[in-house]
Amino acid sequence: MATRAFGVPMTRREDPRLVSGNGRYLDDLGEGALAVAFVRSPHAHARIVDVDVTEALEVEGLVAIYTYEDLAEDPNPRVSEPLPLLIPHPALHAPRVNTPLASGIARHVGEAVVMVVATDRYLAEDACERIVVEYEVLPAVVGIPASIEAAHQVHDDVSDNVSAHLVQEVGDAPAAIAAAPHTLSLDLDIERSASMPMEGKGVYARWDADDRSLRVYTSTQASTSVRFALAAKLDLPVDRIDVIAPDVGGGFGVKIVHPWPEEVLIPWAAVKLNREVKWVEDRREHFISSTHERGQLQKVTVGFDDEGHVLGLDVEFWHDNGAYTPYGIIVPIVTSTQLLGPYKPGAYRVEFRSMYTNTVTVTPYRGAGRPQGVFAMERTMDAIASYLGLDRAVVRSRNFIQVEDMPYDHHLTFQDGRPLIYDSGDYPTSLEKIKALVGWDEFEAIRSAAQAEGRTVGIGLACYVEGTGPGPYEGAFVRVETTGKVVVATGLTTQGQGHETVFAQIAAEELGVPVDDVSVTTGDTRRFKYAVGTFASRAAVMSGNAVALTARKVRAKALRIAGEALEADPKDLEIVDGVVQIKGVPDGGIPLRTVAVLSNPLRYAFDEEAKRATQFAGTSDMSKPPIDEDDEPGLEATDYYSPIRSTFASGMHAAVVETDPETAEIKILRYCVVHDCGTLINPRIVEGQIHGGVAQGVGGALYERIVYDENGQPLNASYMDFLIPYASEVPTVETDHLETPSPLNPLGVKGAGEAGVIPSAALFASAISDAEGFFVTRMPISPSELWALREQQALALEGTK
């Protein structure tokens, strides 16, 4: 029997290298390269009147200073043009994207105004400090209410500050709500936050003037996409550009944007100066010039019957997209469609407006609009339960889509432009599992015991469905070497998800070889040139299936060649531990390495093994050419996987919290997860993805927020003030799994990367509300805010006496 690989909880193969300090991150590269620093706008909204570089010219080691005017005067006009609008959408009626350096007006604190190149970063920073930029400060639009008021404009030609307006509806929700026995309205608020990968952005570029070729290393989630973007912006043939993502210290969505201004400017400077050029983002730059997420105001109106069945749901929300829209309106689209979760909403109407503000641009961050949608829906479920005096789990179960309803068509359009159709899932079973795991039905006894000790505890529940694996495609290359080792390459990048392990498991399972014989390369356009990127929990679905399909091609070829050598029907052969043999007959097989040799007819013998494939080895059928017309040399193949639509994973989280009666501190006593991502490739890695997501979810619900003042100045753009949970604040995560395989792909898999973070805000709002006895409508929540809510509640109760 061959050793199984698929579904086995193997340890991650990449970890020993990374934890021992042998990783190669962007800043480990380019020793001796010229260094770049930027002068960035200190104002949220300001006209650039003049740039005086006179004093900077005295800095020893200065190489060049560039402003927007230098870009505009470049022979290639594309360099100065606005960066691409990556995802156009018909509802995005007023898209605006920035130029690599600010063109006349800076629209948020941190927008790049001047680029300085010097012999090292310290000197570049010194030169930046000597550059004097004269600004005419303009009124800043900060926050959604100010954007809606539109007393001032972020862009002069967008009078209402609305970049996009979209309505989707199924049935007549207002009529259904009006006719319902009961109605409720909720005003909800999710504040702005941001992803904080350990490694910020960074770019290192090398130009070969003789060869006219460009090599760019960048800390990105989309190396092949950066390659095509650079070809367009720098007016170079795409086959003269290679883009490599080295080890990347976290992405979480912020590095899917491409090209960043720096990803254009650093290669452009490398070409212009014919020198190696490098820039690495510092932490403050990450706060003020990468991207943020989350900020939304929501209004939910729901109609329901006496048993809690939702009859009509009408949701209107306003999304803060910051100063520009390079990634389109994916985040609010995801919110508007994923909001429905595992429920049948009756009639549904959703309307959103995506609003410009003079703040850092908003693009997807792990969860990508789903946490906001889940917050709206799960708070609605809790409100219905409270209004009717029903168990919160009962209200959810009464609104679930059932197994027999699958596939379930919501009759909406998802973020991939395709129908929102759930492929599989068993939500009632997931609910029973999470209730059993957390002890839902026994909690009142726990509450009573805590109250007897003077402690206040509460329990919360949140459910979600996560669209994963959107297209359009991913591909893979698989080759069996003459040593028997297997090489796998995919253009999709990795930022710590365990792709080297998972893709090796898939290839090993399909080819019947040990996992240790498989090596995997990701994110290097020299190895694989066509890909989309790593986002939306799509790696396992997209590249995983591409690797499987490609390995099956290689396997079929190996069995055919071995069949000729063994004079056996390929249908009667199998591959076990790297040996092709007749099924059930382990003796007399042929090693896969030998098959690899035979797959490549040779004139010259490069080693002893290669002699088997030379013209006088006596292995050829003289009635046929050495290579058939429909064949090619080598035991290798390339294939692509392109899905008809997204898969839909799901899960349910439950938490028990304790709220301190004096300090209002919130302590997490238990955290439980039930997750369904279809067929599990590596349960251990899925567990790790869930644990990491929960850690970010805890941060997003209880600690992390980006705070601006009324002038658009960020007030907490450092780790001194932006609170991130320590390991001591991250709870032990108790997990259980459900596997409902997807019928949409050969492996039956769904994504898992964002699952842990999606329901956290809703979950903690539910648990804190349960503990405190009043309804939480705004997240994240801090002890001081919880204290203020207690005071408001006490005043309200006193006013009713």
PDB file of N, CA and C in Angstrom, residues 35 131 513 740:
ATOM      1  N   ALA A  35      19.067  53.047  -2.210  1.00  0.00           N
ATOM      2  CA  ALA A  35      17.905  53.016  -1.317  1.00  0.00           C
ATOM      3  C   ALA A  35      16.985  54.201  -1.595  1.00  0.00           C
ATOM      4  N   ILE A 131      13.916  68.560   2.145  1.00  0.00           N
ATOM      5  CA  ILE A 131      13.042  69.016   1.057  1.00  0.00           C
ATOM      6  C   ILE A 131      11.870  69.794   1.656  1.00  0.00           C
ATOM      7  N   VAL A 513       3.901   9.101  -4.941  1.00  0.00           N
ATOM      8  CA  VAL A 513       5.287   9.251  -4.511  1.00  0.00           C
ATOM      9  C   VAL A 513       5.304   9.776  -3.080  1.00  0.00           C
ATOM     10  N   THR A 740     -18.452  18.808   4.064  1.00  0.00           N
ATOM     11  CA  THR A 740     -19.440  18.634   2.995  1.00  0.00           C
ATOM     12  C   THR A 740     -18.715  18.972   1.688  1.00  0.00           C
TER      13      THR A 740
END
